[in-house]
């Protein structure tokens, strides 16, 4: 089972489902027995949720994409792939 330091280091990967099944299970087991790490987990999970909610509906300002493409072209860089959804 991971110690607190390793658990805290892996919290973001745990929340993003980027760990192996064994790694995920080990972190989950540690969180079940460690109130300090569980508190940190709760904070990270809530922060991630708030950020996702606040950023989900931001609309791209009119003309921003074309200005970005012009900047890329002036620097000799390829422009971005077509964007269908104009939310960020």
Coordinates of C-alpha atoms in Angstrom, one line a residue:
X1 CA 0.0 0.0 0.0
X2 CA 1.4 3.5 -0.8
X3 CA 2.4 5.9 1.9
X4 CA 0.9 9.4 2.3
X5 CA 3.6 11.0 0.2
X6 CA 3.0 8.7 -2.7
X7 CA -0.8 8.9 -2.4
X8 CA -0.7 12.7 -2.4
X9 CA 1.6 12.7 -5.4
X10 CA -0.8 10.4 -7.3
X11 CA -4.1 12.1 -6.4
X12 CA -4.5 13.9 -9.7
X13 CA -3.7 10.8 -11.7
X14 CA -6.2 8.9 -9.5
X15 CA -8.9 11.5 -10.1
X16 CA -8.2 11.4 -13.9
X17 CA -8.3 7.6 -14.0
X18 CA -4.8 7.5 -15.3
X19 CA -3.5 4.8 -12.9
X20 CA -3.4 1.1 -13.5
X21 CA -6.1 -0.9 -11.9
X22 CA -3.7 -2.0 -9.2
X23 CA -2.5 1.5 -8.6
X24 CA -6.0 2.8 -8.4
X25 CA -7.0 0.1 -5.9
X26 CA -3.9 0.8 -3.8
X27 CA -4.7 4.5 -3.6
X28 CA -8.4 3.8 -2.9
X29 CA -7.3 1.4 -0.1
X30 CA -5.0 4.0 1.4
X31 CA -7.7 6.7 1.3
X32 CA -10.0 4.4 3.1
X33 CA -7.7 4.3 6.1
X34 CA -6.1 7.7 6.1
X35 CA -8.3 10.7 7.1
X36 CA -5.6 13.2 6.2
X37 CA -5.2 11.9 2.6
X38 CA -8.9 11.5 2.3
X39 CA -9.3 15.2 3.2
X40 CA -6.7 16.1 0.5
X41 CA -8.6 13.9 -2.0
X42 CA -11.9 15.6 -1.2
X43 CA -10.3 19.0 -1.7
X44 CA -8.7 18.0 -5.1
X45 CA -12.0 16.4 -6.3
X46 CA -14.0 19.4 -5.4
X47 CA -11.5 21.8 -6.9
X48 CA -11.5 19.8 -10.2
X49 CA -15.3 19.8 -10.2
X50 CA -15.5 23.6 -9.7
X51 CA -12.9 24.3 -12.4
X52 CA -14.8 22.0 -14.8
X53 CA -18.1 23.7 -14.1
X54 CA -16.7 27.3 -14.4
X55 CA -14.8 26.6 -17.6
X56 CA -17.3 24.4 -19.4
X57 CA -19.5 27.1 -20.9
X58 CA -17.0 29.8 -21.8
X59 CA -17.5 30.9 -25.3
X60 CA -14.7 31.8 -27.6
X61 CA -14.8 35.6 -28.4
X62 CA -15.9 36.4 -31.9
X63 CA -12.9 36.6 -34.3
X64 CA -10.4 35.0 -31.8
X65 CA -9.8 31.9 -33.9
X66 CA -9.1 33.9 -37.1
X67 CA -6.7 36.2 -35.2
X68 CA -4.9 33.2 -33.8
X69 CA -4.6 31.6 -37.3
X70 CA -3.2 34.9 -38.6
X71 CA -0.6 35.0 -35.9
X72 CA 0.4 31.4 -36.7
X73 CA 0.6 32.1 -40.4
X74 CA 2.7 35.2 -39.8
X75 CA 5.1 33.1 -37.8
X76 CA 5.2 30.4 -40.5
X77 CA 3.4 27.8 -38.4
X78 CA 0.6 25.6 -39.5
X79 CA -2.9 26.7 -38.5
X80 CA -5.1 24.6 -36.2
X81 CA -7.4 21.9 -37.4
X82 CA -11.0 23.1 -38.0
X83 CA -12.9 23.7 -34.8
X84 CA -16.6 22.8 -34.8
X85 CA -17.4 23.6 -31.2
X86 CA -16.7 27.2 -30.2
X87 CA -16.7 26.5 -26.5
X88 CA -13.5 26.3 -24.5

